[in-house]
Short mmCIF file of C-alpha atoms and ligand atoms in Angstrom, two decimals:
data_model
loop_
_atom_site.label_atom_id
_atom_site.label_comp_id
_atom_site.label_asym_id
_atom_site.label_seq_id
_atom_site.Cartn_x
_atom_site.Cartn_y
_atom_site.Cartn_z
CA MET A 1 0.00 0.00 0.00
CA LYS A 2 1.29 3.45 -0.92
CA LEU A 3 1.88 6.00 1.82
CA LYS A 4 -0.68 8.38 0.33
CA VAL A 5 -3.33 5.67 0.24
CA LEU A 6 -2.60 4.69 3.84
CA GLU A 7 -2.82 8.31 4.92
CA GLY A 8 -6.11 8.63 3.06
CA HIS A 9 -7.61 5.69 4.95
CA LEU A 10 -6.33 6.92 8.29
CA GLY A 11 -7.72 10.37 7.58
CA GLU A 12 -11.20 8.83 7.73
CA ILE A 13 -10.74 7.40 11.20
CA SER A 14 -12.77 9.00 13.98
CA GLY A 15 -10.91 10.35 16.98
CA PHE A 16 -11.89 10.58 20.63
CA THR A 17 -15.36 12.05 21.02
CA LYS A 18 -14.98 13.10 24.65
CA PRO A 19 -11.26 12.97 25.41
CA LYS A 20 -10.52 12.20 29.05
CA VAL A 21 -7.76 14.33 30.53
CA GLU A 22 -6.71 11.74 33.10
CA TYR A 23 -5.87 9.24 30.37
CA GLU A 24 -4.23 11.81 28.09
CA GLN A 25 -6.47 11.05 25.19
CA TYR A 26 -5.33 12.75 22.03
CA GLU A 27 -5.07 10.74 18.87
CA THR A 28 -2.01 10.54 16.69
CA PRO A 29 -2.73 12.74 13.65
CA SER A 30 -3.32 10.59 10.58
CA HIS A 31 -0.34 12.03 8.75
CA ILE A 32 2.06 11.21 11.58
CA ALA A 33 0.56 7.76 12.07
CA ALA A 34 0.87 7.00 8.37
CA VAL A 35 4.50 8.11 8.13
CA ALA A 36 5.41 6.28 11.35
CA LEU A 37 3.79 2.99 10.32
CA TYR A 38 5.09 3.23 6.78
CA THR A 39 8.62 3.73 8.11
CA MET A 40 8.29 0.69 10.42
CA GLN A 41 7.23 -1.50 7.54
CA THR A 42 9.49 -0.26 4.73
CA GLN A 43 12.66 0.10 6.79
CA PHE A 44 12.25 -2.71 9.31
CA GLU A 45 9.53 -5.03 8.00
CA ALA A 46 7.93 -4.70 11.41
CA LEU A 47 4.27 -5.10 10.49
CA GLU A 48 3.54 -7.42 7.59
CA SER A 49 2.64 -10.90 8.90
CA LYS A 50 3.70 -9.89 12.39
CA LEU A 51 2.05 -10.31 15.77
CA VAL A 52 1.48 -6.68 16.70
CA LEU A 53 0.39 -5.07 19.98
CA ASP A 54 -0.99 -1.51 20.11
CA ALA A 55 -0.60 -0.32 23.71
CA GLY A 56 -3.09 2.40 24.66
CA CYS A 57 -4.80 2.08 21.31
CA GLY A 58 -7.54 4.66 21.83
CA PRO A 59 -9.76 4.90 18.73
CA GLY A 60 -7.15 2.88 16.88
CA MET A 61 -5.21 5.07 14.50
CA LEU A 62 -2.15 2.84 14.88
CA SER A 63 -4.08 -0.44 15.09
CA CYS A 64 -6.01 0.21 11.88
CA GLY A 65 -2.91 1.44 10.09
CA ALA A 66 -0.89 -1.61 11.14
CA SER A 67 -3.67 -3.87 9.95
CA LEU A 68 -3.90 -2.04 6.62
CA LEU A 69 -0.15 -2.60 6.18
CA GLY A 70 -0.64 -6.35 6.49
CA ALA A 71 -0.12 -7.20 10.16
CA GLY A 72 -0.84 -10.86 10.99
CA THR A 73 -2.99 -9.77 13.91
CA VAL A 74 -3.14 -6.62 15.99
CA THR A 75 -3.99 -6.84 19.68
CA ALA A 76 -5.39 -3.47 20.70
CA VAL A 77 -5.51 -2.65 24.41
CA ASP A 78 -6.83 0.40 26.19
CA ILE A 79 -8.10 1.15 29.68
CA ASP A 80 -11.05 3.18 28.42
CA GLY A 81 -14.15 1.43 27.14
CA GLU A 82 -15.59 4.43 25.33
CA SER A 83 -12.50 4.71 23.14
CA LEU A 84 -12.77 1.03 22.36
CA ASP A 85 -16.36 1.52 21.16
CA ILE A 86 -15.04 4.11 18.71
CA LEU A 87 -12.30 1.69 17.70
CA LYS A 88 -14.98 -0.90 16.88
CA GLU A 89 -16.67 1.57 14.57
CA ASN A 90 -13.36 2.48 12.97
CA ILE A 91 -12.61 -1.20 12.39
CA GLU A 92 -15.91 -1.69 10.62
CA PHE A 93 -15.46 1.45 8.61
CA THR A 94 -11.90 0.62 7.57
CA GLU A 95 -12.95 -2.97 6.77
CA VAL A 96 -10.03 -4.58 8.53
CA ASP A 97 -10.68 -7.94 10.13
CA ASN A 98 -7.79 -8.96 12.31
CA ILE A 99 -7.80 -6.55 15.23
CA ASP A 100 -8.41 -8.13 18.60
CA ILE A 101 -9.57 -5.73 21.31
CA ILE A 102 -9.03 -6.05 25.06
CA GLN A 103 -10.00 -3.55 27.70
CA CYS A 104 -7.34 -3.57 30.40
CA ASN A 105 -4.72 -1.58 32.21
CA PHE A 106 -1.56 -1.96 30.17
CA LEU A 107 0.56 -1.44 33.28
CA CYS A 108 -1.03 -4.15 35.42
CA PRO A 109 1.26 -7.06 36.34
CA GLU A 110 -1.02 -9.55 34.59
CA MET A 111 0.29 -8.22 31.29
CA TYR A 112 3.51 -10.14 31.94
CA ARG A 113 1.64 -13.25 30.92
CA CYS A 114 2.30 -12.02 27.38
CA GLU A 115 6.03 -11.64 28.03
CA ASN A 116 8.07 -11.79 24.80
CA TYR A 117 4.93 -12.76 22.89
CA PHE A 118 4.57 -9.96 20.35
CA ASP A 119 6.90 -9.34 17.43
CA THR A 120 6.17 -5.64 17.35
CA VAL A 121 4.71 -3.30 19.93
CA VAL A 122 3.51 0.12 18.74
CA MET A 123 2.41 2.96 20.98
CA ASN A 124 1.80 6.63 21.38
CA PRO A 125 1.97 6.52 25.16
CA PRO A 126 0.56 9.07 27.56
CA PHE A 127 3.33 11.66 27.95
CA GLY A 128 2.84 11.79 31.69
CA THR A 129 1.67 14.84 33.59
CA LYS A 130 2.09 16.06 37.15
CA ASN A 131 -0.06 13.29 38.56
CA ASN A 132 1.42 10.39 36.68
CA ALA A 133 4.96 11.47 35.88
CA GLY A 134 6.97 8.74 34.22
CA ILE A 135 4.03 6.83 32.77
CA ASP A 136 5.60 7.12 29.29
CA MET A 137 8.67 5.23 30.53
CA LYS A 138 6.49 2.61 32.19
CA PHE A 139 4.68 2.06 28.90
CA LEU A 140 7.98 1.77 27.08
CA LYS A 141 9.39 -0.73 29.55
CA MET A 142 6.25 -2.84 29.49
CA GLY A 143 6.33 -2.74 25.69
CA LEU A 144 9.88 -4.07 25.76
CA ASP A 145 8.96 -6.83 28.18
CA LEU A 146 6.07 -7.99 26.01
CA SER A 147 7.98 -7.95 22.73
CA CYS A 148 10.44 -10.46 21.36
CA ASP A 149 11.65 -8.04 18.71
CA SER A 150 11.01 -4.31 18.75
CA VAL A 151 8.97 -1.45 20.18
CA TYR A 152 8.03 1.63 18.17
CA SER A 153 6.99 4.60 20.23
CA LEU A 154 6.27 8.31 19.78
CA HIS A 155 7.80 10.76 22.25
CA LYS A 156 8.30 14.49 22.50
CA SER A 157 11.77 15.31 21.23
CA THR A 158 12.47 17.15 24.48
CA THR A 159 12.60 13.77 26.25
CA ARG A 160 15.27 12.39 23.93
CA SER A 161 18.24 12.42 26.28
CA HIS A 162 16.12 11.02 29.10
CA ILE A 163 15.03 8.10 26.94
CA GLN A 164 18.62 7.52 25.85
CA LYS A 165 19.58 7.20 29.51
CA ARG A 166 16.81 4.73 30.27
CA ILE A 167 17.66 2.62 27.25
CA LYS A 168 21.18 2.24 28.60
CA GLU A 169 19.88 1.28 32.04
CA TRP A 170 17.58 -1.32 30.53
CA GLY A 171 20.38 -2.77 28.43
CA VAL A 172 18.48 -2.53 25.16
CA LYS A 173 19.28 -0.82 21.90
CA GLY A 174 17.36 2.09 20.51
CA SER A 175 17.42 5.03 18.17
CA VAL A 176 15.20 7.72 16.74
CA ILE A 177 14.17 6.58 13.28
CA ALA A 178 12.06 9.60 12.30
CA GLU A 179 11.57 13.16 13.50
CA LEU A 180 8.03 14.42 13.10
CA ARG A 181 5.96 17.46 13.91
CA TYR A 182 2.84 16.94 15.90
CA ASN A 183 0.10 19.51 15.88
CA LEU A 184 -1.50 19.03 19.27
CA LYS A 185 -4.96 20.49 18.99
CA SER A 186 -6.16 22.32 22.05
CA SER A 187 -8.53 19.54 22.93
CA PHE A 188 -8.32 20.17 26.65
CA LYS A 189 -9.58 23.34 28.25
CA PHE A 190 -6.33 24.07 30.05
CA HIS A 191 -4.40 24.34 26.81
CA LYS A 192 -4.31 28.07 26.33
CA GLN A 193 -3.17 28.33 22.74
CA HIS A 194 -5.41 27.04 19.99
CA SER A 195 -2.78 24.74 18.69
CA LYS A 196 0.93 24.40 18.79
CA ASP A 197 3.51 22.39 16.98
CA ILE A 198 5.44 19.87 19.00
CA ALA A 199 8.52 18.07 17.72
CA VAL A 200 8.07 14.34 18.13
CA ASP A 201 10.50 11.44 17.75
CA LEU A 202 9.63 8.00 16.49
CA TRP A 203 11.79 5.64 18.53
CA ARG A 204 12.69 2.09 17.72
CA LEU A 205 13.82 0.04 20.70
CA HIS A 206 14.95 -3.52 20.38
CA HIS A 207 16.49 -6.28 22.43
CA SER A 208 20.17 -6.65 21.81
CA MET B 1 -10.58 -13.82 17.72
CA LEU B 2 -9.65 -16.40 20.29
CA THR B 3 -6.09 -15.18 20.25
CA SER B 4 -6.45 -12.96 23.28
CA LYS B 5 -9.28 -14.78 24.96
CA CYS B 6 -7.57 -17.99 25.91
CA LEU B 7 -3.95 -18.22 24.96
CA ARG B 8 -2.42 -15.76 27.23
CA GLY B 9 -4.97 -15.06 29.92
CA VAL B 10 -4.20 -11.62 31.26
CA VAL B 11 -5.42 -12.22 34.79
CA THR B 12 -4.58 -14.56 37.62
CA GLY B 13 -5.97 -18.02 37.31
CA TYR B 14 -4.65 -18.69 33.83
CA PRO B 15 -6.02 -20.36 31.80
CA LEU B 16 -9.42 -18.75 31.94
CA ALA B 17 -12.53 -20.71 31.23
CA ILE B 18 -14.72 -19.39 28.44
CA ASN B 19 -18.48 -19.05 28.73
CA ALA B 20 -19.86 -18.06 25.38
CA THR B 21 -23.44 -17.01 24.81
CA ILE B 22 -22.96 -15.64 21.30
CA ILE B 23 -20.23 -16.88 18.96
CA ASN B 24 -19.47 -15.13 15.71
CA ILE B 25 -17.58 -16.49 12.75
CA THR B 26 -15.99 -13.89 10.52
CA GLU B 27 -13.93 -14.68 7.50
CA VAL B 28 -10.35 -13.46 7.78
CA ASP B 29 -7.69 -13.62 5.05
CA TYR B 30 -5.67 -16.81 5.39
CA ASN B 31 -1.97 -16.22 5.83
CA PRO B 32 -0.22 -19.62 6.22
CA GLU B 33 3.17 -18.01 6.82
CA PHE B 34 1.82 -16.09 9.79
CA ILE B 35 -0.03 -19.08 11.26
CA THR B 36 3.08 -21.27 10.92
CA ARG B 37 5.15 -18.72 12.73
CA ILE B 38 2.81 -18.23 15.68
CA ILE B 39 2.00 -21.88 16.40
CA PRO B 40 5.24 -22.41 18.36
CA LYS B 41 4.38 -19.39 20.49
CA LEU B 42 1.02 -20.81 21.54
CA ASP B 43 0.19 -22.89 24.53
CA TRP B 44 -1.40 -25.57 22.40
CA GLU B 45 -3.17 -27.38 25.19
CA VAL B 46 -4.85 -24.19 26.35
CA LEU B 47 -5.92 -23.31 22.84
CA TRP B 48 -7.28 -26.78 22.24
CA ARG B 49 -9.27 -26.79 25.47
CA ALA B 50 -10.63 -23.33 24.81
CA ALA B 51 -11.71 -24.29 21.29
CA ASP B 52 -13.21 -27.51 22.61
CA SER B 53 -15.11 -25.76 25.40
CA ILE B 54 -16.99 -23.65 22.86
CA GLY B 55 -17.56 -26.52 20.45
CA HIS B 56 -14.94 -25.62 17.86
CA SER B 57 -12.27 -28.29 18.27
CA ASP B 58 -13.54 -30.36 15.34
CA GLY B 59 -10.60 -31.85 13.47
CA LEU B 60 -8.10 -30.01 15.63
CA PRO B 61 -5.50 -32.50 16.94
CA GLN B 62 -4.82 -32.49 20.67
CA THR B 63 -1.11 -32.33 20.11
CA ILE B 64 0.85 -30.59 17.39
CA GLU B 65 2.23 -32.96 14.82
CA PRO B 66 5.83 -32.75 13.68
CA LYS B 67 6.16 -31.00 10.31
CA PHE B 68 2.85 -29.25 10.88
CA GLU B 69 4.04 -26.47 8.60
CA GLU B 70 3.59 -28.77 5.61
CA ASN B 71 0.03 -29.64 6.53
CA ASN B 72 -2.15 -27.02 4.92
CA GLU B 73 -5.40 -28.51 6.23
CA PHE B 74 -4.08 -28.27 9.76
CA LEU B 75 -2.92 -24.68 9.28
CA LYS B 76 -6.33 -23.74 7.95
CA LYS B 77 -8.02 -25.18 11.02
CA VAL B 78 -5.70 -23.28 13.31
CA HIS B 79 -6.37 -20.14 11.31
CA ARG B 80 -10.06 -20.71 11.82
CA VAL B 81 -10.03 -21.14 15.59
CA LEU B 82 -7.45 -18.44 16.16
CA LEU B 83 -8.77 -15.72 13.90
CA GLU B 84 -12.24 -16.50 12.65
CA VAL B 85 -14.08 -17.81 15.69
CA ASP B 86 -14.94 -15.03 18.07
CA ILE B 87 -16.93 -14.67 21.23
CA GLU B 88 -19.32 -11.81 20.84
CA GLU B 89 -21.06 -12.11 24.21
CA GLY B 90 -20.04 -14.14 27.24
CA ASN B 91 -17.57 -14.29 30.08
CA LEU B 92 -14.04 -15.29 30.83
CA VAL B 93 -14.00 -17.01 34.19
CA CYS B 94 -11.07 -17.29 36.52
CA PRO B 95 -11.04 -20.91 37.73
CA GLU B 96 -9.42 -19.99 41.04
CA SER B 97 -11.51 -17.08 42.23
CA GLY B 98 -14.62 -17.55 40.13
CA ARG B 99 -14.26 -13.90 39.10
CA ARG B 100 -15.99 -13.21 35.79
CA PHE B 101 -14.68 -10.89 33.15
CA PRO B 102 -17.50 -9.93 30.81
CA ILE B 103 -17.14 -10.02 27.05
CA SER B 104 -19.47 -7.57 25.43
CA LYS B 105 -19.58 -6.73 21.73
CA GLY B 106 -16.51 -8.93 21.33
CA ILE B 107 -14.44 -6.94 23.84
CA PRO B 108 -13.32 -8.65 27.06
CA ASN B 109 -13.14 -6.27 30.00
CA MET B 110 -10.22 -7.38 32.14
CA LEU B 111 -10.15 -4.35 34.43
CA LEU B 112 -9.97 -5.18 38.10
CA THR B 113 -11.70 -3.01 40.67
CA GLU B 114 -9.62 -1.00 43.14
CA ALA B 115 -10.36 -3.56 45.85
CA GLU B 116 -9.18 -6.42 43.69
CA VAL B 117 -5.92 -4.73 42.84
CA GLN B 118 -5.01 -4.57 46.53
C1 SAM C 1 -1.91 9.61 23.59
S1 SAM C 1 -3.30 8.54 23.51
C2 SAM C 1 -2.92 7.62 22.04
C3 SAM C 1 -4.11 6.97 21.38
C4 SAM C 1 -3.84 6.14 20.12
N1 SAM C 1 -2.86 5.10 20.37
C5 SAM C 1 -3.36 6.98 18.97
O1 SAM C 1 -2.19 6.86 18.65
O2 SAM C 1 -4.14 7.74 18.41
C6 SAM C 1 -2.96 7.47 24.88
C7 SAM C 1 -3.96 6.34 25.11
O3 SAM C 1 -3.55 5.53 26.22
C8 SAM C 1 -4.67 5.13 26.97
N2 SAM C 1 -4.21 4.82 28.32
C9 SAM C 1 -3.81 5.69 29.29
N3 SAM C 1 -3.43 5.00 30.38
C10 SAM C 1 -3.58 3.67 30.10
C11 SAM C 1 -3.34 2.46 30.82
N4 SAM C 1 -2.85 2.47 32.07
N5 SAM C 1 -3.60 1.28 30.22
C12 SAM C 1 -4.09 1.24 28.95
N6 SAM C 1 -4.33 2.36 28.23
C13 SAM C 1 -4.08 3.55 28.78
C14 SAM C 1 -5.63 6.30 26.88
O4 SAM C 1 -6.97 5.91 27.12
C15 SAM C 1 -5.38 6.77 25.43
O5 SAM C 1 -6.28 6.16 24.54
#
């Protein structure tokens, strides 16, 4: 599938209807999602015929995109049931048939039952705010524990050196494979500006 | 898909028992390469029992045969139970605690309550 076609499909996907601040619900813009997924597949063959996990899938921008690019199956997990209802609609609309949805807390210890199970874990994790600082790193670490190959994750570029440090501590390999610009719409009331551009890195982490 | 509903139970009491009230069969593109690659990752016994408990173990051997990758009929059956058979409505039941995790509209809800987490 061509990048433009993928982006076209993802552009049709519905986002969060009532984003919940506590779960940091903002969807990956379709353009970013398309470029990120396309890069994973064309440079690393990370999606086609692979066992993929989308951690914190929300309405499923990444899940649907991964499926469109030929994933074997996509397991989509999110803590929020309302988002998963939207994901169901998006799945029907996109006409993909191999996304498996589970409502659960991605950070609960029971997730370790899937240790090393997935080939590829994709995520746009919650960045972490005052109340749950560090949740992005917890997502990343859990992603690593559940994958036997690699994790692809979107992070603000300002966190780059921090992530580099953690990667060293964890004894895994990782690098930024694309630099993107994310237009975070002012979806939450406390965002004063209407919109602002944020530089975002697409990371690839893998077991050495 | 049964993939998430039995193979790797995500709560204590693995493997979970499946209570299905509505089962859906949806056709999914058959990808033998993918099926061949994931079979070694599966807990076969758990998959077999799960499929059997909902009446879909027909023709599925109880143990994996050597050289299964050359047996297209077998791969197709695995494809069917893994990807095409789905539980639309029902419960996953923890055999230890009896705790039920509802499946509604095909989505299992594995969230524990605050009390259960402690
Ligand atoms: C930044 S959004 C990304 C949504 C989607 N993956 C995308 O790319 O458009 C983060 C998602 O993580 C979910 N989330 C937050 N905390 C979670 C947790 N502990 N377990 C599972 N999902 C969680 C939120 O509900 C939200 O859908």
